[in-house]
PDB file of C-alpha atoms and ligand atoms in Angstrom:
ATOM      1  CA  UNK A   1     182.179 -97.043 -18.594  1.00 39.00           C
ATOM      2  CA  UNK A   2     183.410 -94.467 -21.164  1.00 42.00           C
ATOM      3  CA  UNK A   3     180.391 -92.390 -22.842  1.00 53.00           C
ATOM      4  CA  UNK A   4     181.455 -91.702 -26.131  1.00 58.00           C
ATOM      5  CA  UNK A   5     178.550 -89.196 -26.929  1.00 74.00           C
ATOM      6  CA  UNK A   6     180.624 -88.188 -30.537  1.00 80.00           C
ATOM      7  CA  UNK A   7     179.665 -91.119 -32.669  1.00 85.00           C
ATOM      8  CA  UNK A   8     179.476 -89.684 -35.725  1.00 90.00           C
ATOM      9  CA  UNK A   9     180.718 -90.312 -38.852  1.00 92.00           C
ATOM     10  CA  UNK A  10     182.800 -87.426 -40.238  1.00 94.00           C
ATOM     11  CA  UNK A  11     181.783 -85.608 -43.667  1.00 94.00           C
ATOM     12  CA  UNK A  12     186.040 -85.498 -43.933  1.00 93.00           C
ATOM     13  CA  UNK A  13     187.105 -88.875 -43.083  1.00 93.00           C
ATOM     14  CA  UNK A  14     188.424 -89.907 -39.841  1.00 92.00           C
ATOM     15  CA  UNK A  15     189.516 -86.847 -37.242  1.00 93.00           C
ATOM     16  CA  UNK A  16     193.448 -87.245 -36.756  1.00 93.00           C
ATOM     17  CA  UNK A  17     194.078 -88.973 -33.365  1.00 93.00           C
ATOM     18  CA  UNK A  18     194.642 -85.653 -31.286  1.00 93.00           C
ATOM     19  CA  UNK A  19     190.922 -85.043 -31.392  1.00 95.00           C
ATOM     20  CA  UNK A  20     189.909 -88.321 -30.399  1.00 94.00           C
ATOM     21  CA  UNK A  21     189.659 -89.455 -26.576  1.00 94.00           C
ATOM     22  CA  UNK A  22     192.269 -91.748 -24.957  1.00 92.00           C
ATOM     23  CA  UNK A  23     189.578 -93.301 -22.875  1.00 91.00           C
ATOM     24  CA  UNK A  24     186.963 -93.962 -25.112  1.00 92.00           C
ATOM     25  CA  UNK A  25     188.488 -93.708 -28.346  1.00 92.00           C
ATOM     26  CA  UNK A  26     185.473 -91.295 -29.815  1.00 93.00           C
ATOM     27  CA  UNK A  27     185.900 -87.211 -30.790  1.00 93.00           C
ATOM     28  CA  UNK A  28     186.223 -85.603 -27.677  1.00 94.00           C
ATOM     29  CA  UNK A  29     183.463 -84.010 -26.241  1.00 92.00           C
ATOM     30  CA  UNK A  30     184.209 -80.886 -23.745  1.00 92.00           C
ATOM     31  CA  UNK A  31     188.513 -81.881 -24.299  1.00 95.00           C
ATOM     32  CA  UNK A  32     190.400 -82.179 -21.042  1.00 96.00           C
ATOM     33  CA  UNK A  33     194.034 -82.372 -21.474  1.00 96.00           C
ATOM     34  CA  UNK A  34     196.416 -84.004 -18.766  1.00 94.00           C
ATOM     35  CA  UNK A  35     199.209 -82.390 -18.024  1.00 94.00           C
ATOM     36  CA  UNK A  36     201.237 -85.594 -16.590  1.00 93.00           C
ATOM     37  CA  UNK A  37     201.151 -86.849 -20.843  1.00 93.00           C
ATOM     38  CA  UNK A  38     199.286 -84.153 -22.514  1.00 93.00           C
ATOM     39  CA  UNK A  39     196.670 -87.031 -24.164  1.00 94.00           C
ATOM     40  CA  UNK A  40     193.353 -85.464 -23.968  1.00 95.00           C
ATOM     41  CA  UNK A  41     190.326 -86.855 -22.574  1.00 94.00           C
ATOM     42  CA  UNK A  42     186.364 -85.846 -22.885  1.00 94.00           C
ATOM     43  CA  UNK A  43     185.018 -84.347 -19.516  1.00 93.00           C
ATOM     44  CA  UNK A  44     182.300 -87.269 -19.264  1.00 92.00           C
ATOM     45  CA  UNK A  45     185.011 -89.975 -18.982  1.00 91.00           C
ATOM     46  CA  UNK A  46     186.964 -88.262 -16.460  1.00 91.00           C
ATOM     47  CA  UNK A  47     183.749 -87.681 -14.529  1.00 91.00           C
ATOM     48  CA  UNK A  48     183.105 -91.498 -14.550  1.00 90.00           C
ATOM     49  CA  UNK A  49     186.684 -92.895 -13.979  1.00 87.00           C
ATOM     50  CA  UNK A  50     186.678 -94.418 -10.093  1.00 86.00           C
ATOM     51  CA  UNK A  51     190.484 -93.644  -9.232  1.00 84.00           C
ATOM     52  CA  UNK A  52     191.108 -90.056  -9.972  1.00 84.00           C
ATOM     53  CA  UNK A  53     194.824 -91.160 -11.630  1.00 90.00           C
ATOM     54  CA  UNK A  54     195.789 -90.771 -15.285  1.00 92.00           C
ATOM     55  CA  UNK A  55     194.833 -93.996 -17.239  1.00 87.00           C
ATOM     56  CA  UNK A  56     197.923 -93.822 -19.455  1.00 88.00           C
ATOM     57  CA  UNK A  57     200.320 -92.788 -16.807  1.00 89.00           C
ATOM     58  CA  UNK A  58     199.091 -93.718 -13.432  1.00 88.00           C
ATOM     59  CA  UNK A  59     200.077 -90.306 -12.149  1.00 86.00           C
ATOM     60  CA  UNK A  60     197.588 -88.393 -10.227  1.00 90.00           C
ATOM     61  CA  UNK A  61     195.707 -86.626 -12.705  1.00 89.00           C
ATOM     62  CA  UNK A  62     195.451 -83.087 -13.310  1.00 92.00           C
ATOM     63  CA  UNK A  63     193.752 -81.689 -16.405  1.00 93.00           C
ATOM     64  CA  UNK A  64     193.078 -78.366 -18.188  1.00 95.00           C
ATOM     65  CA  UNK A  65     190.191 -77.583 -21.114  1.00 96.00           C
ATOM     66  CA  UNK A  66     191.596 -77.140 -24.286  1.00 95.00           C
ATOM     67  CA  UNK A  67     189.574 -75.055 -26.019  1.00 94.00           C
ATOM     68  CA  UNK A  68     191.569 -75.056 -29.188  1.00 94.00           C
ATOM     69  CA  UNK A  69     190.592 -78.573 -29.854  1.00 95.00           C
ATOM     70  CA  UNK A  70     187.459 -77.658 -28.842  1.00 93.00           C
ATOM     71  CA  UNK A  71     187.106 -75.126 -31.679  1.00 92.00           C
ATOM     72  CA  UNK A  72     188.441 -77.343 -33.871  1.00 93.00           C
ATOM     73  CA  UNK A  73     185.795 -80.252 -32.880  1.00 93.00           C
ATOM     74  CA  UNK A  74     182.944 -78.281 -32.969  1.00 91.00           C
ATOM     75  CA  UNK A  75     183.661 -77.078 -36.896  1.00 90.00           C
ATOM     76  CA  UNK A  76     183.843 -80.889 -37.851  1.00 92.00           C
ATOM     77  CA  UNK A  77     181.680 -81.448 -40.665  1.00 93.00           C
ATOM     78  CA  UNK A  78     179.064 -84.503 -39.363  1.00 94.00           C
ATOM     79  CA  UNK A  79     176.455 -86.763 -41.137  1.00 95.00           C
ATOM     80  CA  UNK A  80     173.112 -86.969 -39.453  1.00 95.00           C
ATOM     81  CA  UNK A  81     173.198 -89.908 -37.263  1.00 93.00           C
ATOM     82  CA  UNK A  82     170.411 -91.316 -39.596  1.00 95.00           C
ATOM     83  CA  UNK A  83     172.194 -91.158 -42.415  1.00 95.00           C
ATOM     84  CA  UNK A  84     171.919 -95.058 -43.092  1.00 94.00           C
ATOM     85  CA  UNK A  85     168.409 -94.471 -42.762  1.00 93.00           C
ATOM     86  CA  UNK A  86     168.561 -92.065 -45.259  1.00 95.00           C
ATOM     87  CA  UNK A  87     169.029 -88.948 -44.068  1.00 96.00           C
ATOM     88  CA  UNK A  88     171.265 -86.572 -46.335  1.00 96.00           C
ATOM     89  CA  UNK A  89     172.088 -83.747 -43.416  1.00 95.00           C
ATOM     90  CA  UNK A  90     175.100 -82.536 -42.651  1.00 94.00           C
ATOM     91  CA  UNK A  91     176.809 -79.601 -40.417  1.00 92.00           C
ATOM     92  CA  UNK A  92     178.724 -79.679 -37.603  1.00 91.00           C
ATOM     93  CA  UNK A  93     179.235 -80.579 -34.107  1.00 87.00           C
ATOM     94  CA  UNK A  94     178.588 -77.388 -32.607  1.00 82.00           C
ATOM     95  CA  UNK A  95     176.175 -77.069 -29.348  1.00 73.00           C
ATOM     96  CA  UNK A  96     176.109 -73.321 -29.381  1.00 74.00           C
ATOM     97  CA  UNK A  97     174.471 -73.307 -33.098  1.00 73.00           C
ATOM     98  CA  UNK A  98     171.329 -73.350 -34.858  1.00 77.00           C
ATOM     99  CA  UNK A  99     173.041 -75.260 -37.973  1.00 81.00           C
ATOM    100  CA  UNK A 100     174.363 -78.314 -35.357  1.00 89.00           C
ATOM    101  CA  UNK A 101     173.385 -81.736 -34.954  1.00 91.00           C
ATOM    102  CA  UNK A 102     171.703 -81.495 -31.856  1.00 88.00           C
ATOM    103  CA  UNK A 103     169.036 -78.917 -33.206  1.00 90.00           C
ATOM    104  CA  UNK A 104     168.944 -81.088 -36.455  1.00 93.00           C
ATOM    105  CA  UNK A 105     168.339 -84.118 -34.649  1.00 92.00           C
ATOM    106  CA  UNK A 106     165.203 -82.327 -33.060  1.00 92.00           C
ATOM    107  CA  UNK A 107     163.418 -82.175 -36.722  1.00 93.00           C
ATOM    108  CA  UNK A 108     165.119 -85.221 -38.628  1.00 96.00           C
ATOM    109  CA  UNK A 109     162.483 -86.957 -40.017  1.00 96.00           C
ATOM    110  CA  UNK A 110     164.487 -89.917 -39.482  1.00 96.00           C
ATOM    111  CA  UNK A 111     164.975 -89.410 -35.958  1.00 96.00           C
ATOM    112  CA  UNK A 112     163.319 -92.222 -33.417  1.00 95.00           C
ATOM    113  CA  UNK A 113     161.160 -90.646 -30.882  1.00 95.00           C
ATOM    114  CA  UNK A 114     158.759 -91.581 -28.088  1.00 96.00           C
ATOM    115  CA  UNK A 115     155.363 -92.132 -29.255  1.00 96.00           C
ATOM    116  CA  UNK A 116     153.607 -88.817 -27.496  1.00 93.00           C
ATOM    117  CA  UNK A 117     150.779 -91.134 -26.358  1.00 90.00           C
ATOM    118  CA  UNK A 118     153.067 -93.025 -23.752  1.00 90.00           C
ATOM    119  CA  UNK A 119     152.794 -96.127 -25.209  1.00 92.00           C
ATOM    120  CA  UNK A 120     156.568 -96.686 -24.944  1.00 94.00           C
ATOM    121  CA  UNK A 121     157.548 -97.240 -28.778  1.00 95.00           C
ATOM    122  CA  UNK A 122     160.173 -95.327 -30.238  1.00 96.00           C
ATOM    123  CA  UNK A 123     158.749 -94.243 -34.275  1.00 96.00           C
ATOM    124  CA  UNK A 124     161.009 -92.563 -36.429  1.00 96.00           C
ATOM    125  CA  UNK A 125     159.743 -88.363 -36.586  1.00 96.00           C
ATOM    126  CA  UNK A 126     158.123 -89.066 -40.338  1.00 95.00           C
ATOM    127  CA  UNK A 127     155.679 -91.921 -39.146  1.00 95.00           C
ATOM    128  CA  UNK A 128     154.758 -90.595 -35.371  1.00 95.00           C
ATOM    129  CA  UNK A 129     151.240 -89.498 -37.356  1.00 94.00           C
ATOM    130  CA  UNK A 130     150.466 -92.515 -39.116  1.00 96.00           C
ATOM    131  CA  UNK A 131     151.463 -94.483 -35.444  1.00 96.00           C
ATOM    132  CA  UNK A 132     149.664 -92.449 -33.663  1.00 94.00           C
ATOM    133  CA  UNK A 133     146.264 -92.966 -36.278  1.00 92.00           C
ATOM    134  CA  UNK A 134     146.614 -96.453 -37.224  1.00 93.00           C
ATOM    135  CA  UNK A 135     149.149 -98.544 -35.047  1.00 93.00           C
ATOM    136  CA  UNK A 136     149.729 -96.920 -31.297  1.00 95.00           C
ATOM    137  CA  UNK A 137     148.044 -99.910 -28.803  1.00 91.00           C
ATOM    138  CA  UNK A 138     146.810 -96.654 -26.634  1.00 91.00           C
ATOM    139  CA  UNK A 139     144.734 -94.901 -29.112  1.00 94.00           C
ATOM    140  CA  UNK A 140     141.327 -94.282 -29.106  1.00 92.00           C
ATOM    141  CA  UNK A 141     139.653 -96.536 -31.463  1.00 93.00           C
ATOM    142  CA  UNK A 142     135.360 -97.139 -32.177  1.00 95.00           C
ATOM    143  CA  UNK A 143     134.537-100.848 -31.213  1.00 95.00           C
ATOM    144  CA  UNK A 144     133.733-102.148 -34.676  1.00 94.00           C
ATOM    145  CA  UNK A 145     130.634-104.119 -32.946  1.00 96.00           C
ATOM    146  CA  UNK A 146     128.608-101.435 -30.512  1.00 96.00           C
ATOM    147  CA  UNK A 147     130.813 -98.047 -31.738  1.00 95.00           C
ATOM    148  CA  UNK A 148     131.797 -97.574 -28.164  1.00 95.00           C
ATOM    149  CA  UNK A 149     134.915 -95.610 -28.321  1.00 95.00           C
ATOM    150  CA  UNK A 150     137.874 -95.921 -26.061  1.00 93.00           C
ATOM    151  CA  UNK A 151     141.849 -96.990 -25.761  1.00 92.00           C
ATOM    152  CA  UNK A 152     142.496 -99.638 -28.642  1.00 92.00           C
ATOM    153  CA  UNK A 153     143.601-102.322 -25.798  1.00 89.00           C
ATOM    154  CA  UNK A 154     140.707-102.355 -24.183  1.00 91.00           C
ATOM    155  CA  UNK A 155     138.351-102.112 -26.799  1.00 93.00           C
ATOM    156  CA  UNK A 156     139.867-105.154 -28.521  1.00 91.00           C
ATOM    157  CA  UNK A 157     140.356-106.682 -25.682  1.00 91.00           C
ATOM    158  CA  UNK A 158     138.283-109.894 -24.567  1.00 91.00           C
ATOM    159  CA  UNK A 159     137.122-107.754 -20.805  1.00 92.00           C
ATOM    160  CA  UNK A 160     135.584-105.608 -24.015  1.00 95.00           C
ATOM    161  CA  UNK A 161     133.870-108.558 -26.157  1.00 94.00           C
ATOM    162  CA  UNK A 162     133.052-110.311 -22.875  1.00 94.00           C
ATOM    163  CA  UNK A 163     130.159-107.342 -22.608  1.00 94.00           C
ATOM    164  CA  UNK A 164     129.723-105.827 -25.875  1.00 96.00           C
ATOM    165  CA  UNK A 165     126.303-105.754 -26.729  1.00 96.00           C
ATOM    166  CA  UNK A 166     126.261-106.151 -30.357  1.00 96.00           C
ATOM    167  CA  UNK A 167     129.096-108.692 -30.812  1.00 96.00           C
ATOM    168  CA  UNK A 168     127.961-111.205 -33.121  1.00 96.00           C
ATOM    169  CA  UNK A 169     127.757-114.543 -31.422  1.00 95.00           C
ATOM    170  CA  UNK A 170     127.072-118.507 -32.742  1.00 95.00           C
ATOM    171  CA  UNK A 171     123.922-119.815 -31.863  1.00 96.00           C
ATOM    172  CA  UNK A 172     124.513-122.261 -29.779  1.00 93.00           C
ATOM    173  CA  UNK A 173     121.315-124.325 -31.215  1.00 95.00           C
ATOM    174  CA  UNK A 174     123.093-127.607 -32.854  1.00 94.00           C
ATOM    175  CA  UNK A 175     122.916-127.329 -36.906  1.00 95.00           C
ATOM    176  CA  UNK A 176     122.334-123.123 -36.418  1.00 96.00           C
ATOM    177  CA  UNK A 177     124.783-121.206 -38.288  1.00 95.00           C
ATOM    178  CA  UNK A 178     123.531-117.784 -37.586  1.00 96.00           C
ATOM    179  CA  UNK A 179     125.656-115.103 -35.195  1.00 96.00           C
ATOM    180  CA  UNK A 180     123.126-112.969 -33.530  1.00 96.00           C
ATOM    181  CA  UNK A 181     124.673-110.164 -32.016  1.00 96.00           C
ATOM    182  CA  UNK A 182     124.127-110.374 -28.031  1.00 95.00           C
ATOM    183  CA  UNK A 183     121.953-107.852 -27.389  1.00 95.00           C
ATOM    184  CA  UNK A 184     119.891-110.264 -29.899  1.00 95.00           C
ATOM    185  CA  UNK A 185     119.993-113.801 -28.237  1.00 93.00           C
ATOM    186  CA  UNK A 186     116.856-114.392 -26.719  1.00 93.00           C
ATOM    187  CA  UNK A 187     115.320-112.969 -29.298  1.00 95.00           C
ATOM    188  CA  UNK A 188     116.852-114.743 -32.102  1.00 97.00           C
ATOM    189  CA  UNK A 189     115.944-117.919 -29.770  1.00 95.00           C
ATOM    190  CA  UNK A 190     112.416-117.425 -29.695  1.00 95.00           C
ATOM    191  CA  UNK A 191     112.245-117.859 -33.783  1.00 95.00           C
ATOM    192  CA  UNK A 192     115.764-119.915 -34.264  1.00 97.00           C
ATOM    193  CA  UNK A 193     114.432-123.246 -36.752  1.00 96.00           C
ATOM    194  CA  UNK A 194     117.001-125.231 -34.808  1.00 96.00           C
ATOM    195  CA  UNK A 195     115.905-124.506 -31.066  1.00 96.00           C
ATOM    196  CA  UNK A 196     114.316-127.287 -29.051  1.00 96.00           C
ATOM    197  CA  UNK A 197     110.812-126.576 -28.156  1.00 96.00           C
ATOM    198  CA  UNK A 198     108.021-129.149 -26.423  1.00 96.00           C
ATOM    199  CA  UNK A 199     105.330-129.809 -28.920  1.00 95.00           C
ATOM    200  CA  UNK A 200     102.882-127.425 -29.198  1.00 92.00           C
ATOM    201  CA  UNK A 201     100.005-129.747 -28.128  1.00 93.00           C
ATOM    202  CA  UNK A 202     102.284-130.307 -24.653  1.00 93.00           C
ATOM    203  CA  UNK A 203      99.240-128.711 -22.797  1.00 91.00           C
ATOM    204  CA  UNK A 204      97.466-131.575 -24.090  1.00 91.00           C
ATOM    205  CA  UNK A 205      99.702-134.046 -22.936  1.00 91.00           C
ATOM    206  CA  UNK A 206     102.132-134.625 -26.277  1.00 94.00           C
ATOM    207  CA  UNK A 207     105.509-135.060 -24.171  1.00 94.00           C
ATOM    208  CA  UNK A 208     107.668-134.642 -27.901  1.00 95.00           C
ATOM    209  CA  UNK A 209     110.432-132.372 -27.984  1.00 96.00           C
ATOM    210  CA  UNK A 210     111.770-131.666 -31.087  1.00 96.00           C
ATOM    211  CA  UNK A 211     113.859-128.462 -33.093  1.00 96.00           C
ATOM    212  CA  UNK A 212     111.345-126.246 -34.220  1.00 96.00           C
ATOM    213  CA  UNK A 213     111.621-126.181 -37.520  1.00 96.00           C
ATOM    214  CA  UNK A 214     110.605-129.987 -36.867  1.00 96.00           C
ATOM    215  CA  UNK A 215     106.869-128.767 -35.642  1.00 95.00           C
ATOM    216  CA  UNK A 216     105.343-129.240 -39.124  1.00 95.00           C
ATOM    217  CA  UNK A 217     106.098-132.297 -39.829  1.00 96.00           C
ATOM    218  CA  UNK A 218     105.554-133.776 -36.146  1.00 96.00           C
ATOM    219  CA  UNK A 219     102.352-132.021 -36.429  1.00 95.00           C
ATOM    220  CA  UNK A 220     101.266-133.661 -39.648  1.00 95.00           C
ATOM    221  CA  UNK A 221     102.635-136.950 -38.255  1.00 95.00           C
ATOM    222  CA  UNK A 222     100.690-137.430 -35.334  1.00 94.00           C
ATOM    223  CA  UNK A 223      97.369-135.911 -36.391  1.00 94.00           C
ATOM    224  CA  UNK A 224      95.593-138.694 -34.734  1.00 94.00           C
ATOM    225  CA  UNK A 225      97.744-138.910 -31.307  1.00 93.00           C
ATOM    226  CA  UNK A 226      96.937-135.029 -30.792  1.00 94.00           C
ATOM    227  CA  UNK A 227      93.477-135.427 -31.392  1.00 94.00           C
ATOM    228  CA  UNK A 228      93.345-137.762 -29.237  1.00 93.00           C
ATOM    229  CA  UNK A 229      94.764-136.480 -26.585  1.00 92.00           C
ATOM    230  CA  UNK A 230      92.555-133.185 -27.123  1.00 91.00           C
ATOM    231  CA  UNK A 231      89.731-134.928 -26.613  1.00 91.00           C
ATOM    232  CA  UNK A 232      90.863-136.668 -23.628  1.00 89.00           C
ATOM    233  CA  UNK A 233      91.614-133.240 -22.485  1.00 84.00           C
ATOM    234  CA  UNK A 234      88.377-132.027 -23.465  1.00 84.00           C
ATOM    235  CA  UNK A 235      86.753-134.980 -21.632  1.00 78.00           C
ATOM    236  CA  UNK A 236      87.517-134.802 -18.290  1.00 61.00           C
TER     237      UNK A 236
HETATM  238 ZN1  LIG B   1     185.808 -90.053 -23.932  1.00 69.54          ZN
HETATM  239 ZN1  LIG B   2     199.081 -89.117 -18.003  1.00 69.54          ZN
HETATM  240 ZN1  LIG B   3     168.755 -86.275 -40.056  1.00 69.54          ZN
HETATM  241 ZN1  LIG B   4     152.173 -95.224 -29.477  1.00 69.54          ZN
HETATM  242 ZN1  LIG B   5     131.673-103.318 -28.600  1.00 69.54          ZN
HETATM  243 ZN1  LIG B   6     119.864-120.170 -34.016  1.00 69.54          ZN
HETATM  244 ZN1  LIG B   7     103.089-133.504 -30.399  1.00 69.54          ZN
END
């Protein structure tokens, strides 16, 4: 597999042929010339190619650095690689400077690089913050419920909700439409309108059930039964 690390496009127009690999067609990087056919081929590619034999020629290869390409490589004028992107950079190849693309590339805004919380996304330099704040799956976050804080996946996630305290929760009282958080069930319960309760004259004997917002009426209803059974009570 040829490398290829020179993919740039060229502030000049295309770089004449001589400065271009014969293995993988790009700029040559670190220029090794064979002297079997003098075509020129970046270090990298050699390194990789399995039989140690000139690819053009077949002959046993033997190569020298040519610096003078080199020299004339590394004062190629380059866009940034993110110039589609947007970014209006330009200088040269050049490893050994402070003006080349590599220590651009280290502050282009436009340049994609791991989120520095791990969470495996790649965010271009200019948004890292704002990722980091409002969109990175491992940052700390408040539960919006209880205020617990902790790692947004787990707070949001349902091993969270499944034991958050003040998550709001349906009553599960038929015709109740209020969400009590959980740390208030029981107690919303006690007064819900819609809960089933026995009568209140059960200890009498009344066997009704009914929802207690129902207790009134019953109540008014059966007057005479609950008498009635009071005194029976009161009787024995
Ligand atoms: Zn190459
Ligand atoms: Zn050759
Ligand atoms: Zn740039
Ligand atoms: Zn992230
Ligand atoms: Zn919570
Ligand atoms: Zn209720
Ligand atoms: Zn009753």
């Amino acid at each position: 597999m040829a490398t290829g690390r020179h993919r740039y496009k060229f502030v000049d127009g295309e770089p004449r042929d001589e400065l271009k690999c014969s293995i993988c067609t790009f700029v040559l990087c670190d220029p090794q010339q064979a002297t079997c056919c003098a075509k020129r081929f970046c270090k990298s590619c050699l390194d990789q190619m399995e039989d140690k034999r000139c690819p053009l020629c077949r002959e046993p290869i033997n190569c020298f650095r040519d610096g003078g390409i080199n020299r004339e490589i590394m004062g190629l004028k380059v866009y940034c690689t993110n110039s589609e992107e947007g970014c209006e950079w330009q200088g040269t190849i050049n490893e050994t400077n402070d003006t080349s693309i590599d220590t651009h590339l280290n502050s282009c805004p436009y340049q994609l690089v791991p989120c520095t919380n791990e969470c495996g996304e790649k965010i271009r330099r200019s948004s890292l913050e704002i990722h980091l704040t409002d969109n990175c799956l491992e940052r700390m976050v408040n539960c919006q419920y209880c205020n617990q804080r902790g790692q947004y996946q787990l707070i949001t996630s349902s091993n969270h909700f499944d034991e958050c305290p003040d998550l709001p929760i349906q009553c599960s009282n038929e015709g109740c439409n209020m969400t009590p958080r959980r740390r208030s069930q029981s107690l919303h319960n006690e007064t819900c309108p819609k809960a089933i309760i026995p009568c209140a004259y059960n200890t009498v004997g009344c066997k009704k059930k009914m929802k207690r917002e129902e207790q009134e009426k019953h109540n008014e209803d059966s007057i005479t039964a609950h008498v009635q059974l009071t005194k029976k009570q009161l009787g024995k």
